[in-house]
mmCIF file of the C-alpha atoms, coordinates in Angstrom:
data_MODEL
# 
_entry.id   MODEL 
# 
loop_
_atom_site.group_PDB 
_atom_site.id 
_atom_site.type_symbol 
_atom_site.label_atom_id 
_atom_site.label_alt_id 
_atom_site.label_comp_id 
_atom_site.label_asym_id 
_atom_site.label_entity_id 
_atom_site.label_seq_id 
_atom_site.pdbx_PDB_ins_code 
_atom_site.Cartn_x 
_atom_site.Cartn_y 
_atom_site.Cartn_z 
_atom_site.occupancy 
_atom_site.B_iso_or_equiv 
_atom_site.pdbx_formal_charge 
_atom_site.auth_seq_id 
_atom_site.auth_comp_id 
_atom_site.auth_asym_id 
_atom_site.auth_atom_id 
_atom_site.pdbx_PDB_model_num 
ATOM 1   C CA . UNK A 1 1   ? 25.489 -2.998 17.332  1.00 0.00 ? 1   UNK A CA 1 
ATOM 2   C CA . UNK A 1 2   ? 25.304 0.605  18.303  1.00 0.00 ? 2   UNK A CA 1 
ATOM 3   C CA . UNK A 1 3   ? 22.546 1.779  16.357  1.00 0.00 ? 3   UNK A CA 1 
ATOM 4   C CA . UNK A 1 4   ? 20.657 -0.729 18.734  1.00 0.00 ? 4   UNK A CA 1 
ATOM 5   C CA . UNK A 1 5   ? 22.475 0.019  22.178  1.00 0.00 ? 5   UNK A CA 1 
ATOM 6   C CA . UNK A 1 6   ? 21.509 3.714  21.295  1.00 0.00 ? 6   UNK A CA 1 
ATOM 7   C CA . UNK A 1 7   ? 18.258 2.586  20.490  1.00 0.00 ? 7   UNK A CA 1 
ATOM 8   C CA . UNK A 1 8   ? 17.290 1.347  24.004  1.00 0.00 ? 8   UNK A CA 1 
ATOM 9   C CA . UNK A 1 9   ? 19.065 3.915  25.977  1.00 0.00 ? 9   UNK A CA 1 
ATOM 10  C CA . UNK A 1 10  ? 17.778 7.202  23.992  1.00 0.00 ? 10  UNK A CA 1 
ATOM 11  C CA . UNK A 1 11  ? 13.796 5.095  24.306  1.00 0.00 ? 11  UNK A CA 1 
ATOM 12  C CA . UNK A 1 12  ? 14.306 4.817  27.704  1.00 0.00 ? 12  UNK A CA 1 
ATOM 13  C CA . UNK A 1 13  ? 15.523 8.695  28.230  1.00 0.00 ? 13  UNK A CA 1 
ATOM 14  C CA . UNK A 1 14  ? 12.517 10.037 26.392  1.00 0.00 ? 14  UNK A CA 1 
ATOM 15  C CA . UNK A 1 15  ? 9.959  8.035  28.071  1.00 0.00 ? 15  UNK A CA 1 
ATOM 16  C CA . UNK A 1 16  ? 11.183 9.275  31.464  1.00 0.00 ? 16  UNK A CA 1 
ATOM 17  C CA . UNK A 1 17  ? 10.900 12.801 30.339  1.00 0.00 ? 17  UNK A CA 1 
ATOM 18  C CA . UNK A 1 18  ? 7.716  13.029 27.792  1.00 0.00 ? 18  UNK A CA 1 
ATOM 19  C CA . UNK A 1 19  ? 4.443  11.185 28.204  1.00 0.00 ? 19  UNK A CA 1 
ATOM 20  C CA . UNK A 1 20  ? 5.064  9.654  24.825  1.00 0.00 ? 20  UNK A CA 1 
ATOM 21  C CA . UNK A 1 21  ? 1.752  8.156  22.178  1.00 0.00 ? 21  UNK A CA 1 
ATOM 22  C CA . UNK A 1 22  ? 2.324  6.659  19.410  1.00 0.00 ? 22  UNK A CA 1 
ATOM 23  C CA . UNK A 1 23  ? -0.583 5.948  16.993  1.00 0.00 ? 23  UNK A CA 1 
ATOM 24  C CA . UNK A 1 24  ? -0.395 3.733  13.392  1.00 0.00 ? 24  UNK A CA 1 
ATOM 25  C CA . UNK A 1 25  ? 2.753  1.925  14.376  1.00 0.00 ? 25  UNK A CA 1 
ATOM 26  C CA . UNK A 1 26  ? 1.096  -0.786 12.455  1.00 0.00 ? 26  UNK A CA 1 
ATOM 27  C CA . UNK A 1 27  ? 1.358  1.726  9.325   1.00 0.00 ? 27  UNK A CA 1 
ATOM 28  C CA . UNK A 1 28  ? 5.244  1.109  9.287   1.00 0.00 ? 28  UNK A CA 1 
ATOM 29  C CA . UNK A 1 29  ? 6.361  -1.858 6.742   1.00 0.00 ? 29  UNK A CA 1 
ATOM 30  C CA . UNK A 1 30  ? 8.239  -4.308 8.165   1.00 0.00 ? 30  UNK A CA 1 
ATOM 31  C CA . UNK A 1 31  ? 10.473 -4.757 4.717   1.00 0.00 ? 31  UNK A CA 1 
ATOM 32  C CA . UNK A 1 32  ? 11.009 -3.029 1.901   1.00 0.00 ? 32  UNK A CA 1 
ATOM 33  C CA . UNK A 1 33  ? 12.085 0.107  1.316   1.00 0.00 ? 33  UNK A CA 1 
ATOM 34  C CA . UNK A 1 34  ? 10.213 3.035  2.579   1.00 0.00 ? 34  UNK A CA 1 
ATOM 35  C CA . UNK A 1 35  ? 10.497 6.849  3.254   1.00 0.00 ? 35  UNK A CA 1 
ATOM 36  C CA . UNK A 1 36  ? 9.729  7.901  6.714   1.00 0.00 ? 36  UNK A CA 1 
ATOM 37  C CA . UNK A 1 37  ? 8.163  11.506 6.280   1.00 0.00 ? 37  UNK A CA 1 
ATOM 38  C CA . UNK A 1 38  ? 7.791  13.434 9.641   1.00 0.00 ? 38  UNK A CA 1 
ATOM 39  C CA . UNK A 1 39  ? 6.977  17.297 10.615  1.00 0.00 ? 39  UNK A CA 1 
ATOM 40  C CA . UNK A 1 40  ? 10.172 18.623 11.575  1.00 0.00 ? 40  UNK A CA 1 
ATOM 41  C CA . UNK A 1 41  ? 9.320  20.613 15.393  1.00 0.00 ? 41  UNK A CA 1 
ATOM 42  C CA . UNK A 1 42  ? 12.442 19.925 17.320  1.00 0.00 ? 42  UNK A CA 1 
ATOM 43  C CA . UNK A 1 43  ? 16.097 18.548 17.357  1.00 0.00 ? 43  UNK A CA 1 
ATOM 44  C CA . UNK A 1 44  ? 14.985 16.027 19.226  1.00 0.00 ? 44  UNK A CA 1 
ATOM 45  C CA . UNK A 1 45  ? 12.965 14.011 16.534  1.00 0.00 ? 45  UNK A CA 1 
ATOM 46  C CA . UNK A 1 46  ? 15.489 12.180 14.733  1.00 0.00 ? 46  UNK A CA 1 
ATOM 47  C CA . UNK A 1 47  ? 16.137 10.479 17.922  1.00 0.00 ? 47  UNK A CA 1 
ATOM 48  C CA . UNK A 1 48  ? 12.336 10.083 19.045  1.00 0.00 ? 48  UNK A CA 1 
ATOM 49  C CA . UNK A 1 49  ? 11.491 8.317  15.616  1.00 0.00 ? 49  UNK A CA 1 
ATOM 50  C CA . UNK A 1 50  ? 14.327 6.375  15.676  1.00 0.00 ? 50  UNK A CA 1 
ATOM 51  C CA . UNK A 1 51  ? 13.911 5.308  18.741  1.00 0.00 ? 51  UNK A CA 1 
ATOM 52  C CA . UNK A 1 52  ? 10.202 4.719  18.799  1.00 0.00 ? 52  UNK A CA 1 
ATOM 53  C CA . UNK A 1 53  ? 9.775  3.051  15.432  1.00 0.00 ? 53  UNK A CA 1 
ATOM 54  C CA . UNK A 1 54  ? 10.393 -0.701 15.083  1.00 0.00 ? 54  UNK A CA 1 
ATOM 55  C CA . UNK A 1 55  ? 12.866 -0.084 12.007  1.00 0.00 ? 55  UNK A CA 1 
ATOM 56  C CA . UNK A 1 56  ? 16.107 0.900  11.610  1.00 0.00 ? 56  UNK A CA 1 
ATOM 57  C CA . UNK A 1 57  ? 16.196 4.521  10.384  1.00 0.00 ? 57  UNK A CA 1 
ATOM 58  C CA . UNK A 1 58  ? 19.002 5.939  8.202   1.00 0.00 ? 58  UNK A CA 1 
ATOM 59  C CA . UNK A 1 59  ? 18.436 9.923  8.239   1.00 0.00 ? 59  UNK A CA 1 
ATOM 60  C CA . UNK A 1 60  ? 19.042 12.275 5.908   1.00 0.00 ? 60  UNK A CA 1 
ATOM 61  C CA . UNK A 1 61  ? 20.700 15.128 8.025   1.00 0.00 ? 61  UNK A CA 1 
ATOM 62  C CA . UNK A 1 62  ? 21.849 18.168 7.878   1.00 0.00 ? 62  UNK A CA 1 
ATOM 63  C CA . UNK A 1 63  ? 25.784 18.555 6.354   1.00 0.00 ? 63  UNK A CA 1 
ATOM 64  C CA . UNK A 1 64  ? 26.684 21.029 9.146   1.00 0.00 ? 64  UNK A CA 1 
ATOM 65  C CA . UNK A 1 65  ? 26.284 18.155 11.548  1.00 0.00 ? 65  UNK A CA 1 
ATOM 66  C CA . UNK A 1 66  ? 29.066 16.379 9.955   1.00 0.00 ? 66  UNK A CA 1 
ATOM 67  C CA . UNK A 1 67  ? 31.944 19.493 10.244  1.00 0.00 ? 67  UNK A CA 1 
ATOM 68  C CA . UNK A 1 68  ? 32.104 18.540 13.765  1.00 0.00 ? 68  UNK A CA 1 
ATOM 69  C CA . UNK A 1 69  ? 34.102 15.165 14.235  1.00 0.00 ? 69  UNK A CA 1 
ATOM 70  C CA . UNK A 1 70  ? 32.496 13.675 17.380  1.00 0.00 ? 70  UNK A CA 1 
ATOM 71  C CA . UNK A 1 71  ? 29.238 14.057 15.566  1.00 0.00 ? 71  UNK A CA 1 
ATOM 72  C CA . UNK A 1 72  ? 30.020 12.977 12.274  1.00 0.00 ? 72  UNK A CA 1 
ATOM 73  C CA . UNK A 1 73  ? 31.370 9.585  14.071  1.00 0.00 ? 73  UNK A CA 1 
ATOM 74  C CA . UNK A 1 74  ? 28.188 9.160  16.456  1.00 0.00 ? 74  UNK A CA 1 
ATOM 75  C CA . UNK A 1 75  ? 25.832 9.917  13.466  1.00 0.00 ? 75  UNK A CA 1 
ATOM 76  C CA . UNK A 1 76  ? 27.269 8.384  10.414  1.00 0.00 ? 76  UNK A CA 1 
ATOM 77  C CA . UNK A 1 77  ? 29.086 5.944  11.378  1.00 0.00 ? 77  UNK A CA 1 
ATOM 78  C CA . UNK A 1 78  ? 27.427 4.777  14.560  1.00 0.00 ? 78  UNK A CA 1 
ATOM 79  C CA . UNK A 1 79  ? 23.477 5.541  13.497  1.00 0.00 ? 79  UNK A CA 1 
ATOM 80  C CA . UNK A 1 80  ? 23.979 5.512  9.670   1.00 0.00 ? 80  UNK A CA 1 
ATOM 81  C CA . UNK A 1 81  ? 22.857 9.026  9.054   1.00 0.00 ? 81  UNK A CA 1 
ATOM 82  C CA . UNK A 1 82  ? 24.235 10.837 6.020   1.00 0.00 ? 82  UNK A CA 1 
ATOM 83  C CA . UNK A 1 83  ? 24.502 14.307 4.875   1.00 0.00 ? 83  UNK A CA 1 
ATOM 84  C CA . UNK A 1 84  ? 22.641 16.347 3.195   1.00 0.00 ? 84  UNK A CA 1 
ATOM 85  C CA . UNK A 1 85  ? 23.308 20.371 1.733   1.00 0.00 ? 85  UNK A CA 1 
ATOM 86  C CA . UNK A 1 86  ? 20.423 21.724 2.550   1.00 0.00 ? 86  UNK A CA 1 
ATOM 87  C CA . UNK A 1 87  ? 19.140 24.039 -1.014  1.00 0.00 ? 87  UNK A CA 1 
ATOM 88  C CA . UNK A 1 88  ? 20.559 22.403 -3.615  1.00 0.00 ? 88  UNK A CA 1 
ATOM 89  C CA . UNK A 1 89  ? 19.756 19.500 -5.337  1.00 0.00 ? 89  UNK A CA 1 
ATOM 90  C CA . UNK A 1 90  ? 22.304 17.737 -3.552  1.00 0.00 ? 90  UNK A CA 1 
ATOM 91  C CA . UNK A 1 91  ? 22.866 14.291 -6.151  1.00 0.00 ? 91  UNK A CA 1 
ATOM 92  C CA . UNK A 1 92  ? 25.507 12.806 -3.547  1.00 0.00 ? 92  UNK A CA 1 
ATOM 93  C CA . UNK A 1 93  ? 22.760 12.143 -0.909  1.00 0.00 ? 93  UNK A CA 1 
ATOM 94  C CA . UNK A 1 94  ? 20.276 11.655 -3.229  1.00 0.00 ? 94  UNK A CA 1 
ATOM 95  C CA . UNK A 1 95  ? 22.499 8.544  -4.763  1.00 0.00 ? 95  UNK A CA 1 
ATOM 96  C CA . UNK A 1 96  ? 23.187 7.512  -0.890  1.00 0.00 ? 96  UNK A CA 1 
ATOM 97  C CA . UNK A 1 97  ? 19.542 7.646  -0.253  1.00 0.00 ? 97  UNK A CA 1 
ATOM 98  C CA . UNK A 1 98  ? 18.820 5.596  -3.826  1.00 0.00 ? 98  UNK A CA 1 
ATOM 99  C CA . UNK A 1 99  ? 21.341 3.182  -2.685  1.00 0.00 ? 99  UNK A CA 1 
ATOM 100 C CA . UNK A 1 100 ? 19.979 2.582  1.069   1.00 0.00 ? 100 UNK A CA 1 
ATOM 101 C CA . UNK A 1 101 ? 16.049 1.944  -0.905  1.00 0.00 ? 101 UNK A CA 1 
ATOM 102 C CA . UNK A 1 102 ? 17.426 -0.695 -3.512  1.00 0.00 ? 102 UNK A CA 1 
ATOM 103 C CA . UNK A 1 103 ? 18.810 -2.581 -0.507  1.00 0.00 ? 103 UNK A CA 1 
ATOM 104 C CA . UNK A 1 104 ? 15.427 -2.395 1.154   1.00 0.00 ? 104 UNK A CA 1 
ATOM 105 C CA . UNK A 1 105 ? 16.171 -0.228 3.918   1.00 0.00 ? 105 UNK A CA 1 
ATOM 106 C CA . UNK A 1 106 ? 14.164 2.588  5.384   1.00 0.00 ? 106 UNK A CA 1 
ATOM 107 C CA . UNK A 1 107 ? 15.305 5.924  5.183   1.00 0.00 ? 107 UNK A CA 1 
ATOM 108 C CA . UNK A 1 108 ? 13.973 9.301  6.983   1.00 0.00 ? 108 UNK A CA 1 
ATOM 109 C CA . UNK A 1 109 ? 13.545 12.600 5.971   1.00 0.00 ? 109 UNK A CA 1 
ATOM 110 C CA . UNK A 1 110 ? 12.324 15.831 7.269   1.00 0.00 ? 110 UNK A CA 1 
ATOM 111 C CA . UNK A 1 111 ? 9.786  16.564 3.752   1.00 0.00 ? 111 UNK A CA 1 
ATOM 112 C CA . UNK A 1 112 ? 10.006 20.342 5.062   1.00 0.00 ? 112 UNK A CA 1 
ATOM 113 C CA . UNK A 1 113 ? 13.882 20.093 4.993   1.00 0.00 ? 113 UNK A CA 1 
ATOM 114 C CA . UNK A 1 114 ? 14.775 22.369 8.042   1.00 0.00 ? 114 UNK A CA 1 
ATOM 115 C CA . UNK A 1 115 ? 12.696 23.167 11.727  1.00 0.00 ? 115 UNK A CA 1 
ATOM 116 C CA . UNK A 1 116 ? 9.271  24.027 11.462  1.00 0.00 ? 116 UNK A CA 1 
ATOM 117 C CA . UNK A 1 117 ? 10.045 27.385 14.203  1.00 0.00 ? 117 UNK A CA 1 
ATOM 118 C CA . UNK A 1 118 ? 6.494  27.962 14.835  1.00 0.00 ? 118 UNK A CA 1 
ATOM 119 C CA . UNK A 1 119 ? 5.324  24.290 13.912  1.00 0.00 ? 119 UNK A CA 1 
ATOM 120 C CA . UNK A 1 120 ? 3.233  25.206 11.440  1.00 0.00 ? 120 UNK A CA 1 
ATOM 121 C CA . UNK A 1 121 ? 3.913  22.794 8.189   1.00 0.00 ? 121 UNK A CA 1 
ATOM 122 C CA . UNK A 1 122 ? 6.232  24.124 5.628   1.00 0.00 ? 122 UNK A CA 1 
ATOM 123 C CA . UNK A 1 123 ? 6.248  23.431 2.157   1.00 0.00 ? 123 UNK A CA 1 
ATOM 124 C CA . UNK A 1 124 ? 8.512  19.760 0.913   1.00 0.00 ? 124 UNK A CA 1 
ATOM 125 C CA . UNK A 1 125 ? 11.132 19.975 -0.986  1.00 0.00 ? 125 UNK A CA 1 
ATOM 126 C CA . UNK A 1 126 ? 11.623 18.108 -4.292  1.00 0.00 ? 126 UNK A CA 1 
ATOM 127 C CA . UNK A 1 127 ? 13.955 15.818 -2.691  1.00 0.00 ? 127 UNK A CA 1 
ATOM 128 C CA . UNK A 1 128 ? 11.455 13.285 -1.102  1.00 0.00 ? 128 UNK A CA 1 
ATOM 129 C CA . UNK A 1 129 ? 8.889  12.719 -4.176  1.00 0.00 ? 129 UNK A CA 1 
ATOM 130 C CA . UNK A 1 130 ? 11.770 12.116 -6.362  1.00 0.00 ? 130 UNK A CA 1 
ATOM 131 C CA . UNK A 1 131 ? 13.197 9.904  -3.760  1.00 0.00 ? 131 UNK A CA 1 
ATOM 132 C CA . UNK A 1 132 ? 9.524  7.972  -3.659  1.00 0.00 ? 132 UNK A CA 1 
ATOM 133 C CA . UNK A 1 133 ? 9.569  7.791  -7.412  1.00 0.00 ? 133 UNK A CA 1 
ATOM 134 C CA . UNK A 1 134 ? 13.133 6.439  -8.205  1.00 0.00 ? 134 UNK A CA 1 
ATOM 135 C CA . UNK A 1 135 ? 13.550 4.488  -5.169  1.00 0.00 ? 135 UNK A CA 1 
ATOM 136 C CA . UNK A 1 136 ? 9.888  3.201  -5.963  1.00 0.00 ? 136 UNK A CA 1 
ATOM 137 C CA . UNK A 1 137 ? 9.452  3.550  -2.347  1.00 0.00 ? 137 UNK A CA 1 
ATOM 138 C CA . UNK A 1 138 ? 6.298  4.213  -0.428  1.00 0.00 ? 138 UNK A CA 1 
ATOM 139 C CA . UNK A 1 139 ? 6.352  7.142  2.376   1.00 0.00 ? 139 UNK A CA 1 
ATOM 140 C CA . UNK A 1 140 ? 4.812  6.934  5.183   1.00 0.00 ? 140 UNK A CA 1 
ATOM 141 C CA . UNK A 1 141 ? 3.568  10.252 6.901   1.00 0.00 ? 141 UNK A CA 1 
ATOM 142 C CA . UNK A 1 142 ? 4.184  11.283 10.185  1.00 0.00 ? 142 UNK A CA 1 
ATOM 143 C CA . UNK A 1 143 ? 2.673  13.642 12.649  1.00 0.00 ? 143 UNK A CA 1 
ATOM 144 C CA . UNK A 1 144 ? 4.354  15.105 15.593  1.00 0.00 ? 144 UNK A CA 1 
ATOM 145 C CA . UNK A 1 145 ? 2.260  16.763 17.696  1.00 0.00 ? 145 UNK A CA 1 
ATOM 146 C CA . UNK A 1 146 ? 3.560  18.825 21.353  1.00 0.00 ? 146 UNK A CA 1 
ATOM 147 C CA . UNK A 1 147 ? 6.331  20.323 22.403  1.00 0.00 ? 147 UNK A CA 1 
ATOM 148 C CA . UNK A 1 148 ? 9.736  18.761 24.136  1.00 0.00 ? 148 UNK A CA 1 
ATOM 149 C CA . UNK A 1 149 ? 9.116  20.049 27.526  1.00 0.00 ? 149 UNK A CA 1 
ATOM 150 C CA . UNK A 1 150 ? 9.736  18.089 30.664  1.00 0.00 ? 150 UNK A CA 1 
ATOM 151 C CA . UNK A 1 151 ? 6.970  15.546 30.969  1.00 0.00 ? 151 UNK A CA 1 
ATOM 152 C CA . UNK A 1 152 ? 4.856  16.926 28.091  1.00 0.00 ? 152 UNK A CA 1 
ATOM 153 C CA . UNK A 1 153 ? 2.437  14.792 26.325  1.00 0.00 ? 153 UNK A CA 1 
ATOM 154 C CA . UNK A 1 154 ? 3.971  13.975 22.833  1.00 0.00 ? 154 UNK A CA 1 
ATOM 155 C CA . UNK A 1 155 ? 1.488  12.363 20.076  1.00 0.00 ? 155 UNK A CA 1 
ATOM 156 C CA . UNK A 1 156 ? 3.216  10.583 17.140  1.00 0.00 ? 156 UNK A CA 1 
ATOM 157 C CA . UNK A 1 157 ? 0.330  9.468  14.853  1.00 0.00 ? 157 UNK A CA 1 
ATOM 158 C CA . UNK A 1 158 ? 1.942  7.361  11.917  1.00 0.00 ? 158 UNK A CA 1 
ATOM 159 C CA . UNK A 1 159 ? -0.357 7.254  8.693   1.00 0.00 ? 159 UNK A CA 1 
ATOM 160 C CA . UNK A 1 160 ? -0.863 4.762  6.034   1.00 0.00 ? 160 UNK A CA 1 
ATOM 161 C CA . UNK A 1 161 ? 2.060  4.467  3.488   1.00 0.00 ? 161 UNK A CA 1 
ATOM 162 C CA . UNK A 1 162 ? 1.341  6.372  0.249   1.00 0.00 ? 162 UNK A CA 1 
ATOM 163 C CA . UNK A 1 163 ? 2.818  5.259  -3.278  1.00 0.00 ? 163 UNK A CA 1 
ATOM 164 C CA . UNK A 1 164 ? 3.652  7.070  -6.276  1.00 0.00 ? 164 UNK A CA 1 
ATOM 165 C CA . UNK A 1 165 ? 3.949  4.203  -8.564  1.00 0.00 ? 165 UNK A CA 1 
ATOM 166 C CA . UNK A 1 166 ? 1.602  5.913  -11.204 1.00 0.00 ? 166 UNK A CA 1 
ATOM 167 C CA . UNK A 1 167 ? 4.919  8.286  -11.600 1.00 0.00 ? 167 UNK A CA 1 
ATOM 168 C CA . UNK A 1 168 ? 7.663  5.329  -12.358 1.00 0.00 ? 168 UNK A CA 1 
ATOM 169 C CA . UNK A 1 169 ? 7.324  5.973  -16.197 1.00 0.00 ? 169 UNK A CA 1 
ATOM 170 C CA . UNK A 1 170 ? 6.408  10.022 -16.543 1.00 0.00 ? 170 UNK A CA 1 
ATOM 171 C CA . UNK A 1 171 ? 8.702  12.905 -16.986 1.00 0.00 ? 171 UNK A CA 1 
ATOM 172 C CA . UNK A 1 172 ? 9.251  14.599 -13.324 1.00 0.00 ? 172 UNK A CA 1 
ATOM 173 C CA . UNK A 1 173 ? 8.854  17.916 -13.866 1.00 0.00 ? 173 UNK A CA 1 
ATOM 174 C CA . UNK A 1 174 ? 9.687  20.446 -11.302 1.00 0.00 ? 174 UNK A CA 1 
ATOM 175 C CA . UNK A 1 175 ? 5.371  21.279 -10.748 1.00 0.00 ? 175 UNK A CA 1 
ATOM 176 C CA . UNK A 1 176 ? 4.750  17.552 -10.726 1.00 0.00 ? 176 UNK A CA 1 
ATOM 177 C CA . UNK A 1 177 ? 7.434  16.780 -7.956  1.00 0.00 ? 177 UNK A CA 1 
ATOM 178 C CA . UNK A 1 178 ? 5.864  19.565 -5.961  1.00 0.00 ? 178 UNK A CA 1 
ATOM 179 C CA . UNK A 1 179 ? 2.216  18.420 -6.492  1.00 0.00 ? 179 UNK A CA 1 
ATOM 180 C CA . UNK A 1 180 ? 3.826  14.769 -4.674  1.00 0.00 ? 180 UNK A CA 1 
ATOM 181 C CA . UNK A 1 181 ? 5.478  17.205 -2.132  1.00 0.00 ? 181 UNK A CA 1 
ATOM 182 C CA . UNK A 1 182 ? 2.611  18.792 -1.487  1.00 0.00 ? 182 UNK A CA 1 
ATOM 183 C CA . UNK A 1 183 ? 0.418  15.831 -0.904  1.00 0.00 ? 183 UNK A CA 1 
ATOM 184 C CA . UNK A 1 184 ? 2.680  14.401 1.213   1.00 0.00 ? 184 UNK A CA 1 
ATOM 185 C CA . UNK A 1 185 ? 2.220  17.819 3.210   1.00 0.00 ? 185 UNK A CA 1 
ATOM 186 C CA . UNK A 1 186 ? -1.165 17.150 3.227   1.00 0.00 ? 186 UNK A CA 1 
ATOM 187 C CA . UNK A 1 187 ? -1.219 13.897 4.453   1.00 0.00 ? 187 UNK A CA 1 
ATOM 188 C CA . UNK A 1 188 ? 1.166  14.515 7.118   1.00 0.00 ? 188 UNK A CA 1 
ATOM 189 C CA . UNK A 1 189 ? -0.990 18.037 8.129   1.00 0.00 ? 189 UNK A CA 1 
ATOM 190 C CA . UNK A 1 190 ? -4.230 15.523 8.933   1.00 0.00 ? 190 UNK A CA 1 
ATOM 191 C CA . UNK A 1 191 ? -2.155 13.574 11.185  1.00 0.00 ? 191 UNK A CA 1 
ATOM 192 C CA . UNK A 1 192 ? -1.830 17.171 13.713  1.00 0.00 ? 192 UNK A CA 1 
# 
């Protein structure tokens, strides 16, 4: 319940502060497991994406946010976000994400693993590819264009889902995960 109340409030605030244009909303599957994969340019990306999309999204968020008791309660308990230790193969975060995917939920992952200070796309971390294959979930690439300045225009381009079923029974080497991550980043680049 809290999630949906927060969504309405955040949506009203962002519509007052920015001129948001969303393209491709029909590309978000209405049900079943899915990985929402936007580029990451601002701290505002998660609430904006969460408020604008037509599904509840369980975001993977950096572990440091959960050290603050208020943020832990708000993000974890209230919004369903879960922590990830960046720069490592965080098995706990992967298990949590796979659990959500097996329940047919939508998870949100910024494939670059961190915000881009320049706005240029960075290399994808291997976790998103691993989750797409192990969770048997399509990846929906999203390109966020614009700067979050008062009354500025922000364009959210949502691409068609990408599936990686062909890799389901193959060995997942680091090279293969990198190649899949690169494919995801190329799809995001097309949306920018």
